[in-house]
Short mmCIF file of C-alpha atoms and ligand atoms in Angstrom, two decimals:
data_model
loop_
_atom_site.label_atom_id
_atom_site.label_comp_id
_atom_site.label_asym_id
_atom_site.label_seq_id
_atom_site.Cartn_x
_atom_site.Cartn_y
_atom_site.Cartn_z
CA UNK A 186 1.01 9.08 -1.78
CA UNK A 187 1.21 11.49 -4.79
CA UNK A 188 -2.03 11.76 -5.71
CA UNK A 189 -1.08 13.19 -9.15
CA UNK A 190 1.42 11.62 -10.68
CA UNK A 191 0.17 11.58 -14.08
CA UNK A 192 0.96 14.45 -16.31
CA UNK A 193 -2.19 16.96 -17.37
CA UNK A 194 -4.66 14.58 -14.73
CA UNK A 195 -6.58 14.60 -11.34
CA UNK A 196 -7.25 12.96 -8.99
CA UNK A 197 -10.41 12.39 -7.27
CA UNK A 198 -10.96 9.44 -4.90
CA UNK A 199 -8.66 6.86 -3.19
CA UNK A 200 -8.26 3.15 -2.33
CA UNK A 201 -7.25 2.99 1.38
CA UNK A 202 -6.89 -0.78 1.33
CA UNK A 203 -6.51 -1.33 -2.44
CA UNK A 204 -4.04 1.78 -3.36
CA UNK A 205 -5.56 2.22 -6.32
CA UNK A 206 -6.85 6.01 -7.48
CA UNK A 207 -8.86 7.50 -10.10
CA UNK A 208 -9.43 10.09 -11.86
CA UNK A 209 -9.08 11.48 -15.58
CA UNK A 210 -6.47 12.65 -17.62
CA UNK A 211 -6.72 14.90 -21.10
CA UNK A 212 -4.75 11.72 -23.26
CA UNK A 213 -7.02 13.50 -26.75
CA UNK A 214 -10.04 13.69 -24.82
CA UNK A 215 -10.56 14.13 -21.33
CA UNK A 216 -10.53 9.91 -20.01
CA UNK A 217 -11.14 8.32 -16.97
CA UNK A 218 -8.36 6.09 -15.29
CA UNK A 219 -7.28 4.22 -12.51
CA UNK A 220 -3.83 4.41 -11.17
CA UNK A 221 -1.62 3.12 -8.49
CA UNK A 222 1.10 6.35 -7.21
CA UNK A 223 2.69 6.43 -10.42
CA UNK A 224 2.05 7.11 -14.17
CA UNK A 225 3.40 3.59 -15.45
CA UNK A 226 0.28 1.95 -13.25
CA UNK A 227 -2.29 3.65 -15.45
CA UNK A 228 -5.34 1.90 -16.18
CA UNK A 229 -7.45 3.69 -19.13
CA UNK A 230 -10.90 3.21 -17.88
CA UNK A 231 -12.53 4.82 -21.03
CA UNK A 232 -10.97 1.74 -23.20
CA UNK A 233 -13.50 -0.11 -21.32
CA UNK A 234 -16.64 2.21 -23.12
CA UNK A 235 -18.05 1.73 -26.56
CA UNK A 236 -17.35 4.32 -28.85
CA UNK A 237 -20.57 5.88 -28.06
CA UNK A 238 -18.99 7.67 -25.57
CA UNK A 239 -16.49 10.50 -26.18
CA UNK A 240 -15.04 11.17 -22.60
CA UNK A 241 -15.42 9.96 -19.10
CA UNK A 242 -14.42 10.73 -15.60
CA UNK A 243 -14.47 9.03 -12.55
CA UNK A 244 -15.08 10.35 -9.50
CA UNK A 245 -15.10 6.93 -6.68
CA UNK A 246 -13.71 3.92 -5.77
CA UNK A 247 -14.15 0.94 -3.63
CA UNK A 248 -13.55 -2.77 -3.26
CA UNK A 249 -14.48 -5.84 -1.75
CA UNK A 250 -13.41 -9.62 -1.79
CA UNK A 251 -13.69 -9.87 -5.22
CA UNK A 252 -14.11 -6.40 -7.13
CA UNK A 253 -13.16 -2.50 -7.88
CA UNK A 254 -15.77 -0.49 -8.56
CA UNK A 255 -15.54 2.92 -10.25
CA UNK A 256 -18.04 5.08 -10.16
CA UNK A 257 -18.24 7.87 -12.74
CA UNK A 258 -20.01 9.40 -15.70
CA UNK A 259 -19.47 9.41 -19.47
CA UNK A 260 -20.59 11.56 -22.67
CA UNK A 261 -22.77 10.04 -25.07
CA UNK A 262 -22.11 11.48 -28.68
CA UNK A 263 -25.48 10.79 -30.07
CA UNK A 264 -27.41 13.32 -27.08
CA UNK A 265 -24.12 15.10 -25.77
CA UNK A 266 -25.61 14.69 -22.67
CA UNK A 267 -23.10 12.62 -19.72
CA UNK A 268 -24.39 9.49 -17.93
CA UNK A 269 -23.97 7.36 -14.99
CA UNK A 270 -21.17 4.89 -15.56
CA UNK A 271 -19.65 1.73 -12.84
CA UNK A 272 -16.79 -0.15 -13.95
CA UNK A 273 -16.07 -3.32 -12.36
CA UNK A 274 -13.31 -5.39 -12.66
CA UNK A 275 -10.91 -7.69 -10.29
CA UNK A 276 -10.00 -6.50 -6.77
CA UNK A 277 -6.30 -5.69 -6.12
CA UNK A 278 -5.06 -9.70 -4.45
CA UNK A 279 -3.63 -9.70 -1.13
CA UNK A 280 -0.62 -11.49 -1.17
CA UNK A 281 0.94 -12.82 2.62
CA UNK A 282 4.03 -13.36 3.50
CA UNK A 283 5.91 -16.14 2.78
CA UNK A 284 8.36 -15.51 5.59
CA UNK A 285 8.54 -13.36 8.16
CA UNK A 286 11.75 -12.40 10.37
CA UNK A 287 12.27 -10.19 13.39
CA UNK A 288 15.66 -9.45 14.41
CA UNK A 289 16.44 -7.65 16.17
CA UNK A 290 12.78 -7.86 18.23
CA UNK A 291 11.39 -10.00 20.62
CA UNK A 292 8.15 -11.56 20.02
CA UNK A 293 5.87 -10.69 23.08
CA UNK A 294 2.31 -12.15 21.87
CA UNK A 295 0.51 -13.41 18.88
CA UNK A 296 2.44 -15.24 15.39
CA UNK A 297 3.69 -13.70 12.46
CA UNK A 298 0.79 -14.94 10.79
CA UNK A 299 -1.63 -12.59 12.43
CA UNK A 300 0.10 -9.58 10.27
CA UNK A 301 -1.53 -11.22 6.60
CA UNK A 302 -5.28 -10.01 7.50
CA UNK A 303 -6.15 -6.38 9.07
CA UNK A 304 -8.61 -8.46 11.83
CA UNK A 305 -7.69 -7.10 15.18
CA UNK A 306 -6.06 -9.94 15.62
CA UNK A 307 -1.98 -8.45 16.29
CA UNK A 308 1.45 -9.51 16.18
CA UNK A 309 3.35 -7.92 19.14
CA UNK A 310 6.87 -7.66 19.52
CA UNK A 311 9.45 -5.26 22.22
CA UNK A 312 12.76 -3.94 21.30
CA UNK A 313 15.69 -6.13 21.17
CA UNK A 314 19.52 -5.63 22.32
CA UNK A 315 21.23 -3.19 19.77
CA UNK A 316 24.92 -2.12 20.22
CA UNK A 317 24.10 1.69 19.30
CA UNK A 318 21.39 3.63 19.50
CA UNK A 319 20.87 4.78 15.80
CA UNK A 320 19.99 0.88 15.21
CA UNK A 321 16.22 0.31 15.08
CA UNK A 322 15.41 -2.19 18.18
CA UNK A 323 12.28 -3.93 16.37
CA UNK A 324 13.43 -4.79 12.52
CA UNK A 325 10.65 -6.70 10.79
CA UNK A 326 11.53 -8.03 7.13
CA UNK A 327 8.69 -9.53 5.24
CA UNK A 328 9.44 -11.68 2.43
CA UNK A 329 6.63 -12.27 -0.19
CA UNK A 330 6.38 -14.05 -3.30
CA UNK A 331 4.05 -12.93 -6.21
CA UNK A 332 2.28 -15.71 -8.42
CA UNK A 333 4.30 -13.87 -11.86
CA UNK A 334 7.38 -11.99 -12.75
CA UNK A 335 5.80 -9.06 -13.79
CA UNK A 336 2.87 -6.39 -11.94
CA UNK A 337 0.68 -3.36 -13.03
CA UNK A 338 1.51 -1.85 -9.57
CA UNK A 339 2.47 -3.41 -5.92
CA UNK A 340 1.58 -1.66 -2.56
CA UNK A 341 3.03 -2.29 0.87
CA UNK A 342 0.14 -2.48 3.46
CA UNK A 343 1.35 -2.14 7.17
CA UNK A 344 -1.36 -1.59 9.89
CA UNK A 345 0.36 -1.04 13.04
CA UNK A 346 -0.20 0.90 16.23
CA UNK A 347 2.13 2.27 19.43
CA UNK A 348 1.19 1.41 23.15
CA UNK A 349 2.88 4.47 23.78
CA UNK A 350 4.21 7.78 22.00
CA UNK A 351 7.23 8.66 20.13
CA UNK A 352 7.90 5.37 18.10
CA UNK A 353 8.93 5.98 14.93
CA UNK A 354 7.78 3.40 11.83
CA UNK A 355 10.13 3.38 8.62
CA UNK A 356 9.06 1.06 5.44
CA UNK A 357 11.15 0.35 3.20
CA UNK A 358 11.20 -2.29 -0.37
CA UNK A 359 14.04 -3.66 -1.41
CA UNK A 360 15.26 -2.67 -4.97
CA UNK A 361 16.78 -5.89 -6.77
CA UNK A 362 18.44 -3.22 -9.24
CA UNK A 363 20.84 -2.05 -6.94
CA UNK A 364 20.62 -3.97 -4.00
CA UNK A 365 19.11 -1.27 -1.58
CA UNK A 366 16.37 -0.40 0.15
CA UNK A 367 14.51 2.54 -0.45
CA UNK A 368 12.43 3.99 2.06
CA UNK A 369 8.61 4.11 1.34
CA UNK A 370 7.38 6.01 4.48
CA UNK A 371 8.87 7.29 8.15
CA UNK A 372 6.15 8.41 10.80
CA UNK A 373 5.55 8.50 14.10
CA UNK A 374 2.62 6.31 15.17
CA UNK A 375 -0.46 7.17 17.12
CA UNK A 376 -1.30 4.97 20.26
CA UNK A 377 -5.04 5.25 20.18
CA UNK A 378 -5.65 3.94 16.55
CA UNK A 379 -4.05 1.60 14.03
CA UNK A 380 -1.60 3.55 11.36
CA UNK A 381 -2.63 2.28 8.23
CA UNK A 382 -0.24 2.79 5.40
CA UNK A 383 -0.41 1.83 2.01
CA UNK A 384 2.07 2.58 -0.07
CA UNK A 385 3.12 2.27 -4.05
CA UNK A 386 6.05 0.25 -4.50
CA UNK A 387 7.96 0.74 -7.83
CA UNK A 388 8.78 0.45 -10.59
CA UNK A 389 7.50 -2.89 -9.91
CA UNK A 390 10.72 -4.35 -12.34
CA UNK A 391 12.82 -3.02 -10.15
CA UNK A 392 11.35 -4.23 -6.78
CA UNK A 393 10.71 -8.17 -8.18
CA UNK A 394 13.56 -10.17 -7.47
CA UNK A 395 14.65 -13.78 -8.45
CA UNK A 396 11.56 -16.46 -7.23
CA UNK A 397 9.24 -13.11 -8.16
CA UNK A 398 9.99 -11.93 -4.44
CA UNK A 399 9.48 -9.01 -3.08
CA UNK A 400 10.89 -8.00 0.22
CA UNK A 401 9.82 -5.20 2.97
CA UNK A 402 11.32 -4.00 5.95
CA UNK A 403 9.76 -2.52 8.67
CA UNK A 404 12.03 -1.02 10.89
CA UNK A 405 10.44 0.73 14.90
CA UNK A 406 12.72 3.21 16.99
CA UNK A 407 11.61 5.55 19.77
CA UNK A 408 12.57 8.89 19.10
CA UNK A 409 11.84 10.90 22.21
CA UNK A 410 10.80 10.61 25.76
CA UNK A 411 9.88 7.15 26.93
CA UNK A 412 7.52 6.58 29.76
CA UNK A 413 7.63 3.10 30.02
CA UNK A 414 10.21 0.15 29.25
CA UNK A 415 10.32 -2.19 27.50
CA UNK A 416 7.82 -0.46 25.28
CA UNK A 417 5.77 -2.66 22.97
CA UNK A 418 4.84 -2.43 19.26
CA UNK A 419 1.54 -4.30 17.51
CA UNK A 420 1.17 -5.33 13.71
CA UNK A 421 -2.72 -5.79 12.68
CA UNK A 422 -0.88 -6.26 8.93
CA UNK A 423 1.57 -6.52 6.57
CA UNK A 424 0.97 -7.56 3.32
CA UNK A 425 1.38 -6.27 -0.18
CA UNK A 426 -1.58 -5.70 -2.74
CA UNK A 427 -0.54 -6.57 -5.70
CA UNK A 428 -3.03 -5.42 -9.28
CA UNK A 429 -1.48 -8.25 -11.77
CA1 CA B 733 -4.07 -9.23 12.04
#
């Protein structure tokens, strides 16, 4: 994730599970905001502070269920002294799958719907037949469907692990404007922990497609020494948070 992508800013705390980041940015004064990998998802926090205040900066964030909450300070004018400031507002939603399709991939345990909630609860496939090896044996594509046309900023959330080394992950969002995919991350997963990625996926114009869909593939390979076959592969989730 660049975690500067807007011009004369910094960063200062991420999102994990919301992919959301703040920071502040010198737009006439020095202003806190909230953005989402890429300049176009900027949120200008200090439009949410009375005029009593001449700059701001924020320094953490967190969600639950429900909110965001920035944590950060702000200049009063009439002392020039800075103060404590939280801004709350709407969490980023989880949106699930509509559909879900593994080919090629064999199911081995659990239902595609165990991949819309990170819960433990996993969706395990094994590798299916390809014809050459630079296919991907396990090709998940995830189809969602957003409740509008338009988004502030979309992440792809896949929480995955390995039961054994050397398998390689690769996400990638389809781009509506020319008809591709685009890859959003490659990595090798771990074994003894789940691999959560969350990634920006955009411009969001670009990646919403007719029926406001937005697709993701997630495509597993091994890429060196197997000890064991078949080897098996285990989604916690795959979703998309989506800040409207
Ligand atoms: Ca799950």
């Amino acid at each position: 994730v660049d975690l500067n992508p807007v011009g004369a800013s910094s960063s200062i705390a991420y999102d994990t599970h919301g992919g959301q980041q703040v920071g502040s940015a010198i737009l006439g004064g020095q202003r806190a905001g909230m953005w989402s990998g890429s300049a176009s998802s900027w949120t200008d926090l200090h439009a949410f502070l009375s005029s009593e205040f001449d700059t701001s900066e924020a320094y953490g964030i967190w969600h639950d269920g429900a909110s965001t909450y920035v944590a950060g300070k702000a200049r009063r004018v009439s002392t020039g002294g800075h103060e404590a400031i939280l801004w709350v507002g709407p969490a980023p939603q989880t949106i699930a799958a509509t559909s879900i399709t593994v080919a090629p991939g064999i199911a081995i345990n659990g239902t595609p719907a165990n991949v819309n909630a990170s819960d433990d609860v996993y969706y395990t496939l094994r590798p299916g037949v390809v014809l050459t090896t630079n296919q991907s044996p396990i090709v998940v594509t995830a189809s969602y469907n957003l409740p509008a046309a338009t988004a502030r900023a979309i992440n792809a959330v896949v929480e995955a692990r390995a039961h054994q080394g050397n398998i390689r992950q690769t996400i990638e969002a389809y781009d509506f404007s020319t008809s591709t995919y685009s890859q959003l991350n490659q990595q090798v997963l771990r074994t003894s922990s789940d691999t959560v990625m969350t990634l920006p996926v955009g411009p969001p114009v670009d990646y919403i497609g007719a029926g406001n869909e937005v697709r993701i593939r997630v495509a597993y390979k091994a890429v060196g020494a197997l000890l064991i076959y078949p080897w098996l592969l285990s989604i916690d989730e795959a979703t998309l948070r989506l800040v409207p």
